[in-house]
Each structure stands twice: as structure tokens, then as C-alpha cells.
Amino acid sequence: MLTGKNLIAGEWRNGAAQFTAVEAASGAALEPAFAQGSAQDVADACAAAAAAQPLYAALPLSQRAAFLRSMAAKIDALGDTLTQRAMLESGLPEARLNGERGRTVGQLRLFAEEVENGGWQGLRIDHAQPDRAPLPKPDLRMRKIPVGPVAVFGASNFPLAFSVAGGDTASALAAGCCVVVKGHPAHPGTSELVAGAILAAIHEAGLPEGVFSLVNGTENALGEALVKDPRIAAVGFTGSRAGGLALMGHAAARPVPIPVYAEMSSVNPVVLMPARMEEAAEALGNAYVGSLSLGAGQFCTNPGIVLAIESAATTRFIATVAEALAAIPAQTMLTPGIQSAYAKGIAAIAGHGATLVGTGAEGSGTCGRAQVFTVSGTDFRANPALGHEVFGPSSIIVTCADMDEVAAILAGMEGQLTTTLHMAPGDYPAARDLMPILEGLAGRIIANAWPTGVEVTHAMVHGGPFPATSDGRSTSVGTLAIDRFLRPVSYQDLPAALLPKALLDGPSTVLRRVDGRFETQG
Ligand code: NAP
């Protein structure tokens, strides 16, 4: 069924050079070979996106929403074909990928609702006051409009929910932006299947084919060309810190710089507070091992650092962790590159004086073995490298002298996607003292749960200060993600004949701020 071709504005296009995907579990080459995208493919995709942009941006919101729903239905209809290909390419299990397909189509449908709701346009009307002294006040009306074509880099660790039709693509299309995807080279077959579903939805909606393109390839030069293309207005990326920083550099060095929304690295510190530790050391130990080893630890919200106070309960916790780890099987990692980066990261932790608490079962070549280390708070602070993300099923337990040391460690950490407190009521006063530090540290603060697992809702923030993301004012999950691809425009004293309909006086079904007050009139 797969062609191995790139999708450039409706045209399935071959390439002069090819690459092959590999089966994650065995490292064996998979059929068919895939075309390496070229600079010409990128230029053509961006030109078509720019040409389609005015029409797509002007589409009535009900039609934009219908397009997103049609995408969801067509991706869902790929069913087992999609799951089986994604399993081969990513090594992720069937249940996880079926769940991820559900999340992918669920978030497209949520964005469809959001588009129809219209509140994201941030509509504001400030009526004129011609008699104001000493100067008259003009009539000002504001709405947010799409920034223009968006480049999306598919993530390796979410081949569906954060790849071709994932959160970045869904939020960009919802905002009214055409999209050019640089597919992740680890799952080109999965990418092609999803791109085919998007093309079918484009045809069904009667949209210009430039609304969406997919370029695959294994060379940095391809992504670089995409970010540097003058028609691209913003970038969405999930991956390594090095990759995100490189793309930010290219975007900033353009004659017209553009924003890059990169989600890069996070160790998601979890604090096990003393009263909670006292009452639940064993339960916490088992749940922690479950969380850090889920999906071979290949989650951006993996609990990479756990902070606890030295005590008999913490000793029990560590013993439980060692025991629970022994039962964790080795799991296939996403790519050979990610597996070797994990092995290097583990060696670096050991080289910085951390002691091994326990390991999971050892596996064959493509597997990652779960490993947990421990280190004192003093040694952790003396070795800043221990605070860097190691992508995979590993974590470090930092044993601290007291809550002051916990606070000092948290205050010294880099920006994070999440931070978590496990606490009993007796811990609340100390937890309250930590809150300002936690708010400064992370995009999401979690109580009494483990950070793996991200709900796609209106109040979700999957973001955080650098290096968790390149722009801590944004989220890449949830409906607020749409805001990254919008730009406010103010209309001063424009006649009604030239104003957007949504900004005309009279009843509105969309929430608007009129003369400072929030209003909905039905
Ligand atoms: P990656 O190496 O950053 O690659 C992600 C995408 O960016 C790929 O399409 C890659 O394509 C492109 N890219 C990377 N560097 C580039 C550059 N300098 N210029 C232009 N394009 C570039 O991420 P990965 O392959 O998914 O995994 C590698 C490591 O990233 C992992 O070991 C892990 O440490 C980290 N990672 C973190 C998360 C997280 O959520 N925190 C998620 C996934 C990965 P090409 O290679 O074809 O250019």
C-alpha cells in the first residue's frame, strides 16, 4: 500500500535519493524505500502553502472545523493498518498505539470544537468617544489572525499524536495556517499513511492541495531549508535539545526571523514529601518504577529526578524500587540512535558519582534496560550534569538532608515541563512554601500522581521555561496551543464595510470584550 513518496501539495513525488525505515525491534530494513525530500520539494511545498494560505485562512470557521473532523475520521479509518506499521517502525506496543490514535483523532475533534467556539480569536471592541477631551478616542477593534504557513517537525516518540497529524499540525490548521511537515525519519510509513488521510480530507472539503505537504528525509539540511524558507511563518518541534537549538538558530538568523516553538528536554522533578513517604513508601516505590519504565521511558514527562528526605521511610522506598525494577522487562527503544544516546546517558550518570539502586532485565541489541540511581543532595548539586535529561527508562533518587535542601535544588534547576509533589495533609505547610519555586520552574504542577500522561484539554499546559521549551509562554498540548500560530491585528476607525464580520456591532455568538467587559449575546 505504501508508495515511499513525499506528498507535495497533492502530488505524490519520488526522489533522486532514497532511505529505508528500520524495524525498531530487529534493526532490519523495512519495505518500501522512501524518497529523500529535496530542496526543490521544500520550496514547492512552501510555495503551495503560501498560495493556499489566504483562501484557507478565510474559510468559514464551520468549514475549517468540518475539515478537522474529516481528517479525524479518515485517520481513525486507517485502523489496524496504521497501528501495524507504527508498531514495526517505533517498536511501541499495539495497545499504546491504538490509544495514541484515539488521542490523535480526539485532539483533532477537540480543535474542531474550539474553532467553532471562536473564543480563541480574542475579539475586542473599544467604541469611539468622539467627545472625549482633550482628544477624541478612536474606534478600535481587535482579533487574532493566522500567522501564515507553519513548519512542523514530527516527533519520534509519538508517531501519531505528535507527528504528521499531531498536536502541532492540529493546532496550526485550527488557527487557519497551512502546514508543511518534516516527517521523522524513524517512521516514514506511518507518516505516509496519515498524510494520505489528510489529503483525502482536503479533497473532500474542496480545499487547495497546498494546505498540507509532507517531506521526508534523513538529512539536517532538509529541515534547515524548511525553517529558512521565507514563506514559513512559525515552527513547531519536539525532539532533542541540540535539534531544537539548531532550528532556533536558523529561524533567528533569517532576514525575517520567525518563532520556533520547540519542546526539548525535561527531567520532571518529583518531590516525595516526608509525611506522605512515611505512610506510603512502598506504594510510591512501585508506582515510580511503573511510571519511569512506561513506554521504555521515552516520554518527555518521564520522572527523571526524584527528591526525598533521608529517613527510614526513604530507605524502604529505595528497597522497594530495587525490587520492583527487577521485574521490569527490557523494552525495544524507538531508534538505534535513541538507544545509543540512552546508553551514553546512563554511563554519564554513573561517571558523576551516582550509585546504582537496581536494574530491570537486560535485553538484546535494540532494547533499553530500566535503571535507577541514587545520589546525595550535596553530590547532586556538585554535578550539574546529573540534572540533564537521559531519554529512556532511567531516573535518579536524590536524598536530601531536609526541605531546605530540596528547595535549594529545585530553585537551581533548569526549566521543566512538569514538577510533582507527593504529599499528605501534614506536608501542606512545607508544600505551600515550595509553590513559588515550583511556579517559576515548570509549566505544570502535579499533586499525588506521576507525570507521565498528558490530558488534551482546555486548561492543560505542556510547556515550561527553557529548555523544557523555547518559549515558556506557550503550550504544545491542549486548545491553548492554537495561540502559538495567531497574531493580533487592531482595526482603527475602519468603516463597517471593511471590518471582519466578527467585529461588527450587534449580537455575537462568540465571547467578545466590548468596552472592557466580557460579553456574549446570543
Ligand atoms: P532529534 O534528533 O532532535 O530529531 C527530531 C527532528 O528534527 C527530526 O526530523 C530531525 O531530522 C530534525 N533535526 C534534528 N536536528 C536537526 C538540525 N540540526 N537541523 C535540522 N533538522 C534537525 O530527535 P529524535 O530523533 O527524536 O531523538 C534524538 C534525541 O532527542 C533522543 O535521544 C532524546 O534525547 C531527544 N528527544 C526528546 C524528546 C522529548 O520529548 N523530550 C522527544 C524525542 C526525542 P533529521 O535528523 O532527518 O535532520
Coordinates of C-alpha atoms and ligand atoms in Angstrom, one line a residue, residues 153-154 156-157 182-185 217-220 223-224 237-240 243 246-247 250 263-265 300 338 341 389 391, ligand 1:
F153 CA 8.7 18.5 12.8
G154 CA 7.2 15.1 13.6
S156 CA 9.9 10.2 17.2
N157 CA 8.3 9.2 20.5
K182 CA 9.1 17.4 8.0
G183 CA 8.4 13.7 8.8
H184 CA 10.6 12.0 11.4
P185 CA 12.9 9.6 9.5
G217 CA 14.3 12.7 4.7
T218 CA 17.3 11.9 6.9
E219 CA 19.5 15.0 6.4
N220 CA 19.5 18.0 8.7
G223 CA 14.7 20.7 8.0
E224 CA 17.1 23.6 7.8
F237 CA 9.2 21.0 17.0
T238 CA 9.5 18.2 19.6
G239 CA 12.9 16.4 19.9
S240 CA 16.4 16.9 21.2
G243 CA 18.0 19.8 17.2
A246 CA 19.8 24.4 15.8
L247 CA 16.3 25.2 14.4
H250 CA 18.3 29.1 11.7
E263 CA 9.8 21.2 23.1
M264 CA 13.2 19.8 24.1
S265 CA 14.2 18.4 27.4
C300 CA 9.0 14.0 27.7
I338 CA 18.0 6.9 20.8
A341 CA 22.1 8.0 23.4
E389 CA 17.6 14.6 30.6
F391 CA 15.8 9.9 27.4
Ligands
NAP1 P1 16.0 14.9 17.0 O1 17.3 14.3 16.7 O2 16.0 16.2 17.7 O3 15.2 14.9 15.6 C1 13.9 15.5 15.6 C2 13.6 16.0 14.2 O4 14.4 17.2 14.0 C3 14.0 15.1 13.1 O5 13.1 15.2 12.0 C4 15.4 15.5 12.6 O6 15.5 15.2 11.3 C5 15.3 17.0 12.8 N1 16.5 17.7 13.2 C6 17.3 17.3 14.3 N2 18.4 18.1 14.3 C7 18.3 19.0 13.3 C8 19.1 20.0 12.8 N3 20.3 20.3 13.4 N4 18.7 20.7 11.7 C9 17.6 20.3 11.0 N5 16.8 19.4 11.5 C10 17.1 18.7 12.6 O7 15.2 13.9 17.9 P2 14.9 12.3 17.9 O8 15.5 11.8 16.6 O9 13.5 12.1 18.1 O10 15.7 11.8 19.1 C11 17.0 12.1 19.5 C12 17.1 12.5 20.9 O11 16.1 13.6 21.1 C13 16.6 11.5 22.0 O12 17.7 10.6 22.3 C14 16.2 12.4 23.1 O13 17.3 12.7 23.9 C15 15.6 13.6 22.5 N6 14.1 13.5 22.4 C16 13.5 14.2 23.4 C17 12.1 14.2 23.4 C18 11.3 14.9 24.5 O14 10.1 14.8 24.4 N7 11.9 15.5 25.4 C19 11.4 13.5 22.4 C20 12.1 12.9 21.4 C21 13.5 12.9 21.4 P3 16.9 14.8 10.6 O15 17.7 14.0 11.6 O16 16.5 14.0 9.4 O17 17.6 16.1 10.2

